[in-house]
Each structure stands twice: as structure tokens, then as C-alpha cells.
Amino acid sequence: MYRPTVAEIDLTAIRDNLRAIRAFTPLKTQVIGVVKGDAYGHGAVRVAAVLEQEQVRLLAVATPDEAVELREGGIMAEILVLGNSPADFVPYAVANNIALTTVNQATTMMYGAAAGSHTVRLHYNVDTGIGRAGVLADDATEEILCSATIPSVNIVGLYSHFACADSDPAFTALQTTRFAAVIREVRAGGLQPAMVHLANSAGLLSSPGVMLDGVRPGILLYGCPPVPAPTCSVRPVLALRTVLEIVKELPAGHGIGYGRTFITERPTRMALIPIGYADGYLRGLSNKAHAIVRGRFAPVVGRVSMDVCALDVTDIPAAVPGDRVTLIGEQDGLSVTAQELAELMGTISYEVLTGISKRVPRVYIDKSP
Ligand SMILES: *Cc1c(COP(=O)(O)O)cnc(C)c1O
């Protein structure tokens, strides 16, 4: 590693966040560890290994390849693939304790046929209002009960996903009611899925009454609550850091960066830092974000370019090349959160975190024994 730009991942924070979530959920409710999207940019295998050590029994990923990555990385816990899987993945899934998501009878038949003489474990996804994958709640009971008779499949789970748990409690309650009806009818029809699960991070925080057999927190594990969470105290896991590379005096009236979108109004000390949009420090942060240098906030001035961007350190006279810079995270008692950067760009912390590119080495810190 020759370039000083890194994402520090505090695995102790993952452990503590998991504990906080468990303390918040009923005893009978399993916490399913959502590690899709390379664990929201934190590194799926490393995060999964910690969750597994902490007795998380089910990990959720989005794609079959993400499941393979976990297995090849030595992760043993059961995995649920939330997205679609092709037939030729089924033998691997069967042999490697990977459960798949099904959404209708046709898909269930495809999985059953591909499993052959083995049995593939399936979770049925019910669309209670998100309008993406999943069988529509109105059709769900019949589809699920018919699917259950298909050879070589075992429907071990039923789940649904909230559309707006962070913003619309009434709709969230409606989805909950619809899902409860499907569960009731499926059970009345003679199928007893071992695990029914519904709530994502915002759902479990905003409707703690609906945690069922399992909850699927993602962003909350990474310490970025999507809604205020005064009673479930988590902290950010990731810090994005670099160092000042070049510190240079510019006269008043001098442009900084492509497009000269920032013109100095005074003699200015510009500090160049080796991070840009190819690292996931996005161009939308140009002239908006600030970073922490020597206990002060230094504004990003001019456009963020692919590999570098500039800070104004005029008001931080002690700043010199080599000084530590924090773009996301805490330093010197100050903090910048992924959520704050997201708001500057009109997006969400998820996109900021998953956008940190593979050019940025992940450095792991684990203070636990
Ligand atoms: C991503 C995802 C989650 C986790 O969502 P968060 O908002 O990060 O908690 C849960 N369930 C499903 C189906 C998902 O796709």
C-alpha cells in the first residue's frame, strides 16, 4: 500500500452494533446479518466472519456470487440469497447450505428440477407493497401452498420487504397486516415455514412490534440508522481517511480544479488530498463537503476529480503535508457521517458506503479479544 487513502473498518463496532440490535429485539427473534453489496462496502468476508463468531446463524446476500465469495472465504453460516438465482447455481446452493429466494411456482419448479435428487431450501418472497420481486400478497397463499408440493424443494421461510419503513408508518403497518394474513393462511393451509421475517433496519426501529422470527438489518449493523434510533445505540463502522499530500499558497483570484468552479477570494492555502470520485468520493461533493484536519473542518474547494481533490486549509495554519485527514468518521472530536455526505448529494448513506471503490484498501481494526 503506497497510497495513504484507506477505509478503516472497526470490527469491534460491528460487534457492538450487533449487540445493540439484539438488545433491542425480542429473544425469539433472530438477527439475520445482511452482508450484500460487499457488506455495504465494509468487506463481506471479514464482516461475515465477525457475525459468525457472534453466533449469527443466517447471513443474507443479494446475489449467488456473493454467496460463493463467502463460502470461498471460509464462512460456514447458512446464507440466504435475496435476489434471483439461475438453475445452474442450485447444485452449488444445495451442497453449500445456501437457501434461495423464490417468487412464484415457475421459479420454484425450476429450482426443484435443478436440485434433482437433493432438496433445495427456499424462502418465499411476498410482495406486500414494494412492487418489485415477490408474489403479490393477494395471490401468495395459493402460490405458496402449490409450490410446497413441488418435489425437491423445502419452503423453510417466508419473507416480505418494507417499501418505506423510514417514511410512511401507515403504509408500513398495511404491509405488516398483509404479511400477517399470508402467514396465517399459509399455516392454516398446512405449511409451517420455520422462519418468517420482515423488518429491515428502518422497520425494526420504527415498528418494533413486528419483528417476527427474524429481522434483516443491514445499514444499522454498519452504524448508520436510517431513522432516529435513540433507544438502539449504534456507531459508524467505517472511516474514510487520507493525508494531506501537497499544501500550496494560491493568490486571490485563482481557480481551483476542473471548470474553475471555485475562485479564491483571498490568498488561500490549498491542500491537495489523494482521493477522488474513482475512490467513491463523489463529484457531487464538489464545493459542498468538508473534511477534518487538525481539529477543524476544511471545506472541499473546486470540483472533486477522479483521483484528487482540494481542501481550503487557510484557516488551519498549522496544516502541513502528511497531516491526517478524515472524510468520513471521527477525528479530533469532530465527525463527518456517511449520512451527512449523502444529504449533500441528495442520496442515502447506503450509496455513499457501497460506492467506496475497490481502489480504497480496507484496513481492519479489531479491539476485541
Ligand atoms: C438490503 C435488504 C435489507 C437490509 O436493509 P437495511 O435498510 O440496510 O436494513 C433487508 N431485506 C432485504 C430484502 C434487503 O434487500
CSV table of C-alpha atoms and ligand atoms in Angstrom, one decimal:
chain,number,residue,atom,x,y,z
A,1,MET,CA,0.0,0.0,0.0
A,2,TYR,CA,1.7,3.1,-1.2
A,3,ARG,CA,-1.2,5.5,-1.3
A,4,PRO,CA,-2.4,6.7,2.1
A,5,THR,CA,-6.2,6.7,1.3
A,6,VAL,CA,-7.9,3.9,3.3
A,7,ALA,CA,-11.2,2.8,4.6
A,8,GLU,CA,-10.8,1.8,8.3
A,9,ILE,CA,-13.3,-0.8,9.4
A,10,ASP,CA,-13.8,-1.1,13.1
A,11,LEU,CA,-14.9,-4.7,13.6
A,12,THR,CA,-15.4,-4.0,17.3
A,13,ALA,CA,-18.1,-1.5,16.3
A,14,ILE,CA,-19.8,-4.3,14.2
A,15,ARG,CA,-19.9,-6.5,17.3
A,16,ASP,CA,-21.2,-3.7,19.5
A,17,ASN,CA,-23.9,-2.7,16.9
A,18,LEU,CA,-25.0,-6.3,16.7
A,19,ARG,CA,-25.3,-6.4,20.5
A,20,ALA,CA,-27.3,-3.2,20.5
A,21,ILE,CA,-29.7,-4.6,17.8
A,22,ARG,CA,-30.0,-7.9,19.8
A,23,ALA,CA,-30.8,-6.0,22.9
A,24,PHE,CA,-33.5,-4.1,21.0
A,25,THR,CA,-35.1,-7.3,19.5
A,26,PRO,CA,-37.1,-9.9,21.4
A,27,LEU,CA,-35.2,-13.0,22.4
A,28,LYS,CA,-37.0,-15.3,20.0
A,29,THR,CA,-36.1,-13.0,17.1
A,30,GLN,CA,-33.0,-14.0,15.1
A,31,VAL,CA,-30.9,-11.2,13.7
A,32,ILE,CA,-30.1,-12.1,10.0
A,33,GLY,CA,-26.9,-10.4,9.1
A,34,VAL,CA,-27.3,-8.6,5.8
A,35,VAL,CA,-23.9,-8.5,4.1
A,36,LYS,CA,-24.9,-7.9,0.5
A,37,GLY,CA,-23.0,-5.3,-1.6
A,38,ASP,CA,-19.7,-6.4,0.0
A,39,ALA,CA,-21.2,-5.8,3.4
A,40,TYR,CA,-22.2,-2.3,2.3
A,41,GLY,CA,-18.6,-1.6,1.3
A,42,HIS,CA,-17.1,-2.9,4.5
A,43,GLY,CA,-15.8,-6.2,3.1
A,44,ALA,CA,-18.3,-9.2,3.1
A,45,VAL,CA,-16.0,-12.0,4.3
A,46,ARG,CA,-14.4,-10.0,7.1
A,47,VAL,CA,-17.8,-8.7,8.4
A,48,ALA,CA,-19.4,-12.2,8.0
A,49,ALA,CA,-16.6,-13.8,10.0
A,50,VAL,CA,-17.3,-11.4,12.9
A,51,LEU,CA,-21.0,-12.0,12.7
A,52,GLU,CA,-20.4,-15.7,12.6
A,53,GLN,CA,-18.2,-15.5,15.7
A,54,GLU,CA,-21.1,-13.7,17.4
A,55,GLN,CA,-23.4,-16.6,16.6
A,56,VAL,CA,-25.3,-15.0,13.8
A,57,ARG,CA,-26.9,-18.1,12.1
A,58,LEU,CA,-28.1,-16.7,8.9
A,59,LEU,CA,-26.4,-14.2,6.5
A,60,ALA,CA,-28.2,-12.6,3.6
A,61,VAL,CA,-26.6,-11.6,0.3
A,62,ALA,CA,-28.2,-10.3,-2.9
A,63,THR,CA,-26.6,-12.5,-5.5
A,64,PRO,CA,-25.3,-16.1,-5.9
A,65,ASP,CA,-21.8,-14.8,-6.5
A,66,GLU,CA,-21.8,-13.0,-3.2
A,67,ALA,CA,-22.8,-16.4,-1.5
A,68,VAL,CA,-19.9,-18.1,-3.3
A,69,GLU,CA,-17.5,-15.4,-2.1
A,70,LEU,CA,-18.5,-16.0,1.5
A,71,ARG,CA,-18.1,-19.8,1.1
A,72,GLU,CA,-14.7,-19.4,-0.6
A,73,GLY,CA,-13.7,-17.0,2.2
A,74,GLY,CA,-14.4,-19.8,4.8
A,75,ILE,CA,-17.7,-18.6,6.1
A,76,MET,CA,-19.8,-21.6,7.4
A,77,ALA,CA,-23.1,-20.0,8.5
A,78,GLU,CA,-26.2,-20.5,6.4
A,79,ILE,CA,-26.7,-18.0,3.7
A,80,LEU,CA,-29.9,-16.7,2.1
A,81,VAL,CA,-29.7,-15.3,-1.4
A,82,LEU,CA,-32.3,-12.5,-1.5
A,83,GLY,CA,-32.2,-11.9,-5.3
A,84,ASN,CA,-32.7,-14.3,-8.2
A,85,SER,CA,-30.6,-17.3,-8.7
A,86,PRO,CA,-30.2,-19.3,-12.0
A,87,ALA,CA,-30.8,-23.0,-12.3
A,88,ASP,CA,-27.1,-23.8,-12.6
A,89,PHE,CA,-26.4,-22.3,-9.2
A,90,VAL,CA,-28.8,-24.7,-7.5
A,91,PRO,CA,-26.4,-27.7,-7.1
A,92,TYR,CA,-23.9,-25.4,-5.5
A,93,ALA,CA,-26.5,-24.0,-3.2
A,94,VAL,CA,-27.7,-27.4,-2.2
A,95,ALA,CA,-24.1,-28.6,-1.5
A,96,ASN,CA,-23.2,-25.5,0.4
A,97,ASN,CA,-26.1,-24.8,2.8
A,98,ILE,CA,-27.3,-21.8,0.8
A,99,ALA,CA,-31.0,-21.0,0.8
A,100,LEU,CA,-32.6,-19.4,-2.2
A,101,THR,CA,-35.4,-16.9,-2.7
A,102,THR,CA,-38.4,-18.0,-4.7
A,103,VAL,CA,-41.2,-15.7,-6.0
A,104,ASN,CA,-43.7,-18.0,-7.8
A,105,GLN,CA,-44.5,-21.5,-8.8
A,106,ALA,CA,-42.5,-21.4,-12.0
A,107,THR,CA,-39.3,-20.4,-10.2
A,108,THR,CA,-39.9,-23.0,-7.6
A,109,MET,CA,-40.3,-25.7,-10.2
A,110,MET,CA,-37.1,-24.6,-11.9
A,111,TYR,CA,-35.3,-24.8,-8.5
A,112,GLY,CA,-36.8,-28.2,-7.7
A,113,ALA,CA,-35.8,-29.6,-11.1
A,114,ALA,CA,-32.3,-28.3,-10.8
A,115,ALA,CA,-32.0,-29.8,-7.3
A,116,GLY,CA,-32.7,-33.3,-8.7
A,117,SER,CA,-32.5,-35.9,-6.0
A,118,HIS,CA,-31.5,-33.3,-3.4
A,119,THR,CA,-33.6,-30.7,-1.6
A,120,VAL,CA,-33.2,-27.0,-2.1
A,121,ARG,CA,-34.1,-24.8,0.8
A,122,LEU,CA,-36.3,-21.8,-0.2
A,123,HIS,CA,-37.6,-18.6,1.3
A,124,TYR,CA,-40.7,-17.3,-0.4
A,125,ASN,CA,-40.7,-13.6,-1.0
A,126,VAL,CA,-44.1,-12.0,-0.7
A,127,ASP,CA,-44.8,-8.6,-2.3
A,128,THR,CA,-46.9,-6.8,0.3
A,129,GLY,CA,-46.4,-3.4,-1.4
A,130,ILE,CA,-42.9,-2.8,-2.5
A,131,GLY,CA,-43.8,-3.7,-6.1
A,132,ARG,CA,-40.6,-5.4,-7.0
A,133,ALA,CA,-39.8,-9.2,-6.7
A,134,GLY,CA,-42.1,-11.4,-4.7
A,135,VAL,CA,-45.5,-12.9,-5.2
A,136,LEU,CA,-48.3,-10.4,-4.8
A,137,ALA,CA,-49.8,-10.8,-1.3
A,138,ASP,CA,-53.3,-11.5,-2.8
A,139,ASP,CA,-52.0,-14.5,-4.7
A,140,ALA,CA,-49.4,-15.6,-2.2
A,141,THR,CA,-51.2,-18.2,-0.2
A,142,GLU,CA,-52.3,-20.2,-3.2
A,143,GLU,CA,-48.9,-20.0,-5.0
A,144,ILE,CA,-47.0,-20.9,-1.8
A,145,LEU,CA,-49.2,-23.9,-1.0
A,146,CYS,CA,-49.0,-25.2,-4.5
A,147,SER,CA,-45.2,-24.6,-4.6
A,148,ALA,CA,-44.9,-26.6,-1.4
A,149,THR,CA,-46.0,-29.7,-3.2
A,150,ILE,CA,-43.2,-29.4,-5.9
A,151,PRO,CA,-40.6,-32.2,-5.4
A,152,SER,CA,-37.1,-31.4,-4.1
A,153,VAL,CA,-38.0,-28.1,-2.6
A,154,ASN,CA,-38.4,-27.3,1.1
A,155,ILE,CA,-40.0,-23.9,1.9
A,156,VAL,CA,-38.3,-23.0,5.1
A,157,GLY,CA,-39.0,-19.3,5.1
A,158,LEU,CA,-41.5,-16.6,4.2
A,159,TYR,CA,-40.5,-13.0,4.0
A,160,SER,CA,-41.5,-9.6,2.8
A,161,HIS,CA,-39.8,-6.3,2.5
A,162,PHE,CA,-40.9,-2.8,3.5
A,163,ALA,CA,-41.1,-0.1,0.9
A,164,CYS,CA,-41.0,3.0,3.1
A,165,ALA,CA,-40.4,2.0,6.7
A,166,ASP,CA,-38.3,5.1,7.1
A,167,SER,CA,-41.0,7.5,5.9
A,168,ASP,CA,-44.5,6.1,6.0
A,169,PRO,CA,-45.7,4.3,9.1
A,170,ALA,CA,-49.3,3.8,7.8
A,171,PHE,CA,-48.1,2.0,4.7
A,172,THR,CA,-45.6,0.0,6.8
A,173,ALA,CA,-48.5,-1.0,9.0
A,174,LEU,CA,-50.5,-2.0,5.9
A,175,GLN,CA,-47.6,-4.2,4.7
A,176,THR,CA,-47.3,-5.8,8.1
A,177,THR,CA,-51.1,-6.6,8.1
A,178,ARG,CA,-50.9,-8.1,4.6
A,179,PHE,CA,-47.9,-10.2,5.5
A,180,ALA,CA,-49.6,-11.4,8.7
A,181,ALA,CA,-52.6,-12.5,6.7
A,182,VAL,CA,-50.4,-14.5,4.3
A,183,ILE,CA,-48.6,-16.2,7.2
A,184,ARG,CA,-51.9,-17.1,8.8
A,185,GLU,CA,-53.4,-18.5,5.7
A,186,VAL,CA,-50.3,-20.5,4.7
A,187,ARG,CA,-50.2,-22.0,8.2
A,188,ALA,CA,-53.9,-22.8,8.0
A,189,GLY,CA,-53.2,-24.5,4.7
A,190,GLY,CA,-50.8,-26.9,6.4
A,191,LEU,CA,-47.4,-25.4,5.7
A,192,GLN,CA,-45.2,-24.4,8.6
A,193,PRO,CA,-42.2,-22.4,7.4
A,194,ALA,CA,-39.6,-22.4,10.1
A,195,MET,CA,-38.9,-18.7,9.8
A,196,VAL,CA,-41.0,-15.7,8.8
A,197,HIS,CA,-39.1,-12.4,8.6
A,198,LEU,CA,-40.0,-8.9,7.6
A,199,ALA,CA,-38.2,-5.9,9.1
A,200,ASN,CA,-35.2,-4.2,7.6
A,201,SER,CA,-33.3,-1.6,9.8
A,202,ALA,CA,-35.9,1.2,9.5
A,203,GLY,CA,-38.7,-1.4,10.0
A,204,LEU,CA,-37.3,-2.8,13.2
A,205,LEU,CA,-36.6,0.6,14.6
A,206,SER,CA,-39.9,2.1,13.6
A,207,SER,CA,-42.2,-0.9,14.2
A,208,PRO,CA,-40.6,-2.9,17.0
A,209,GLY,CA,-43.8,-4.9,17.3
A,210,VAL,CA,-43.3,-6.7,14.0
A,211,MET,CA,-40.0,-8.5,14.4
A,212,LEU,CA,-41.4,-12.0,14.0
A,213,ASP,CA,-38.9,-14.9,13.8
A,214,GLY,CA,-36.2,-12.8,12.2
A,215,VAL,CA,-35.1,-9.2,11.3
A,216,ARG,CA,-32.8,-8.3,8.5
A,217,PRO,CA,-30.8,-5.2,9.5
A,218,GLY,CA,-28.2,-4.0,7.1
A,219,ILE,CA,-27.4,-0.3,7.4
A,220,LEU,CA,-28.0,-0.5,11.2
A,221,LEU,CA,-25.2,-3.1,11.6
A,222,TYR,CA,-22.9,-0.6,9.9
A,223,GLY,CA,-23.9,2.1,12.3
A,224,CYS,CA,-25.9,4.4,10.1
A,225,PRO,CA,-29.5,4.4,11.5
A,226,PRO,CA,-31.9,5.3,8.6
A,227,VAL,CA,-34.3,6.8,11.2
A,228,PRO,CA,-33.5,8.3,14.6
A,229,ALA,CA,-32.7,5.5,16.9
A,230,PRO,CA,-32.4,6.9,20.4
A,231,THR,CA,-33.1,3.5,22.0
A,232,CYS,CA,-30.8,1.4,19.8
A,233,SER,CA,-27.4,3.0,20.1
A,234,VAL,CA,-25.1,2.1,17.2
A,235,ARG,CA,-22.0,3.8,15.9
A,236,PRO,CA,-20.4,4.0,12.4
A,237,VAL,CA,-18.1,1.2,11.5
A,238,LEU,CA,-16.3,2.8,8.6
A,239,ALA,CA,-13.9,5.7,8.5
A,240,LEU,CA,-12.5,7.1,5.2
A,241,ARG,CA,-9.1,8.6,5.8
A,242,THR,CA,-6.2,10.0,3.8
A,243,VAL,CA,-3.4,12.6,4.4
A,244,LEU,CA,-2.6,16.0,3.0
A,245,GLU,CA,-0.3,15.5,0.1
A,246,ILE,CA,0.6,19.0,-1.1
A,247,VAL,CA,0.0,22.3,0.7
A,248,LYS,CA,0.3,25.3,-1.6
A,249,GLU,CA,-0.3,29.0,-1.4
A,250,LEU,CA,-2.6,30.4,-4.1
A,251,PRO,CA,-3.1,34.1,-4.7
A,252,ALA,CA,-6.6,35.7,-4.6
A,253,GLY,CA,-8.5,35.2,-7.9
A,254,HIS,CA,-7.0,31.8,-8.7
A,255,GLY,CA,-9.2,29.0,-9.9
A,256,ILE,CA,-9.1,25.5,-8.2
A,257,GLY,CA,-9.8,22.3,-10.2
A,258,TYR,CA,-11.6,21.5,-13.4
A,259,GLY,CA,-14.1,24.1,-14.6
A,260,ARG,CA,-12.6,26.6,-12.2
A,261,THR,CA,-15.8,26.3,-10.1
A,262,PHE,CA,-14.0,27.8,-7.1
A,263,ILE,CA,-12.1,31.0,-7.4
A,264,THR,CA,-10.1,32.1,-4.4
A,265,GLU,CA,-11.3,35.3,-2.8
A,266,ARG,CA,-8.2,35.7,-0.6
A,267,PRO,CA,-4.7,34.4,-0.6
A,268,THR,CA,-5.5,30.7,0.0
A,269,ARG,CA,-3.7,27.7,1.3
A,270,MET,CA,-4.9,24.8,-0.8
A,271,ALA,CA,-4.2,21.3,0.3
A,272,LEU,CA,-4.4,18.5,-2.2
A,273,ILE,CA,-5.6,15.1,-1.0
A,274,PRO,CA,-5.3,11.8,-2.8
A,275,ILE,CA,-8.9,10.9,-3.1
A,276,GLY,CA,-11.4,11.4,-5.9
A,277,TYR,CA,-14.5,10.0,-7.5
A,278,ALA,CA,-12.8,6.9,-8.6
A,279,ASP,CA,-12.4,6.1,-4.9
A,280,GLY,CA,-16.1,6.8,-4.4
A,281,TYR,CA,-15.6,10.3,-3.0
A,282,LEU,CA,-18.1,11.6,-5.5
A,283,ARG,CA,-18.1,14.6,-7.7
A,284,GLY,CA,-21.4,15.7,-6.2
A,285,LEU,CA,-19.4,16.6,-3.1
A,286,SER,CA,-17.6,19.3,-5.0
A,287,ASN,CA,-17.7,22.7,-3.2
A,288,LYS,CA,-20.0,21.1,-0.6
A,289,ALA,CA,-18.3,18.6,1.7
A,290,HIS,CA,-15.7,19.2,4.4
A,291,ALA,CA,-13.0,17.0,5.9
A,292,ILE,CA,-11.4,17.1,9.3
A,293,VAL,CA,-7.8,18.4,9.6
A,294,ARG,CA,-6.1,19.2,12.9
A,295,GLY,CA,-9.4,19.5,14.8
A,296,ARG,CA,-11.0,21.8,12.2
A,297,PHE,CA,-13.4,21.3,9.3
A,298,ALA,CA,-11.6,22.1,6.0
A,299,PRO,CA,-14.0,22.7,3.1
A,300,VAL,CA,-13.7,20.9,-0.2
A,301,VAL,CA,-13.0,23.6,-2.8
A,302,GLY,CA,-13.4,23.2,-6.5
A,303,ARG,CA,-14.5,20.0,-8.3
A,304,VAL,CA,-13.6,16.6,-7.0
A,305,SER,CA,-11.7,15.0,-9.8
A,306,MET,CA,-11.0,11.3,-10.4
A,307,ASP,CA,-8.0,10.9,-8.2
A,308,VAL,CA,-7.6,14.0,-6.1
A,309,CYS,CA,-9.5,16.9,-4.7
A,310,ALA,CA,-8.6,20.1,-2.8
A,311,LEU,CA,-9.3,21.4,0.7
A,312,ASP,CA,-9.1,25.0,1.8
A,313,VAL,CA,-6.8,25.0,4.9
A,314,THR,CA,-6.2,28.8,5.0
A,315,ASP,CA,-7.7,28.8,8.5
A,316,ILE,CA,-5.7,25.9,9.7
A,317,PRO,CA,-2.2,27.5,9.5
A,318,ALA,CA,-0.5,24.5,11.2
A,319,ALA,CA,-1.6,22.2,8.4
A,320,VAL,CA,1.3,20.5,6.6
A,321,PRO,CA,1.8,17.7,4.2
A,322,GLY,CA,1.4,14.4,5.9
A,323,ASP,CA,-1.4,15.5,8.2
A,324,ARG,CA,-4.2,13.0,8.8
A,325,VAL,CA,-7.5,13.8,7.1
A,326,THR,CA,-10.8,12.2,7.8
A,327,LEU,CA,-13.5,12.4,5.1
A,328,ILE,CA,-16.0,10.1,6.9
A,329,GLY,CA,-15.6,9.2,10.5
A,330,GLU,CA,-14.3,10.8,13.7
A,331,GLN,CA,-11.1,12.7,14.3
A,332,ASP,CA,-10.0,15.2,17.0
A,333,GLY,CA,-13.5,15.1,18.5
A,334,LEU,CA,-15.2,16.1,15.2
A,335,SER,CA,-17.2,13.9,12.9
A,336,VAL,CA,-18.5,13.6,9.4
A,337,THR,CA,-21.0,10.9,8.8
A,338,ALA,CA,-21.9,9.0,5.6
A,339,GLN,CA,-25.4,10.3,6.1
A,340,GLU,CA,-24.2,13.9,6.0
A,341,LEU,CA,-22.3,13.4,2.8
A,342,ALA,CA,-25.4,11.6,1.4
A,343,GLU,CA,-27.6,14.6,2.2
A,344,LEU,CA,-25.2,16.9,0.4
A,345,MET,CA,-25.7,14.8,-2.7
A,346,GLY,CA,-29.4,14.1,-2.4
A,347,THR,CA,-28.8,10.4,-1.7
A,348,ILE,CA,-28.6,7.9,1.2
A,349,SER,CA,-25.8,6.6,3.3
A,350,TYR,CA,-26.1,3.2,1.6
A,351,GLU,CA,-25.0,4.7,-1.7
A,352,VAL,CA,-22.1,6.6,-0.1
A,353,LEU,CA,-20.8,3.4,1.7
A,354,THR,CA,-21.3,1.0,-1.2
A,355,GLY,CA,-19.7,3.5,-3.5
A,356,ILE,CA,-16.3,3.4,-1.9
A,357,SER,CA,-14.5,1.7,-4.6
A,358,LYS,CA,-12.1,-1.2,-4.6
A,359,ARG,CA,-9.2,1.1,-5.1
A,360,VAL,CA,-9.5,2.1,-1.5
A,361,PRO,CA,-7.9,-0.6,0.7
A,362,ARG,CA,-10.0,-1.7,3.7
A,363,VAL,CA,-7.9,-1.8,6.9
A,364,TYR,CA,-9.5,-3.8,9.7
A,365,ILE,CA,-9.3,-2.8,13.4
A,366,ASP,CA,-10.5,-5.3,16.0
A,367,LYS,CA,-10.1,-4.3,19.6
A,368,SER,CA,-12.0,-7.4,20.9
A,369,PRO,CA,-10.1,-10.4,22.2
B,1,LIG,C1,-31.0,-4.8,1.8
B,1,LIG,C2,-32.1,-5.5,2.4
B,1,LIG,C3,-32.3,-5.5,3.8
B,1,LIG,C4,-31.5,-4.6,4.7
B,1,LIG,O1,-31.9,-3.3,4.6
B,1,LIG,P1,-31.4,-2.1,5.5
B,1,LIG,O2,-32.2,-1.0,5.2
B,1,LIG,O3,-30.0,-1.9,5.2
B,1,LIG,O4,-31.6,-2.6,6.9
B,1,LIG,C5,-33.3,-6.3,4.3
B,1,LIG,N1,-34.0,-7.1,3.5
B,1,LIG,C6,-33.9,-7.1,2.2
B,1,LIG,C7,-34.8,-8.0,1.4
B,1,LIG,C8,-32.9,-6.3,1.6
B,1,LIG,O5,-32.8,-6.4,0.2
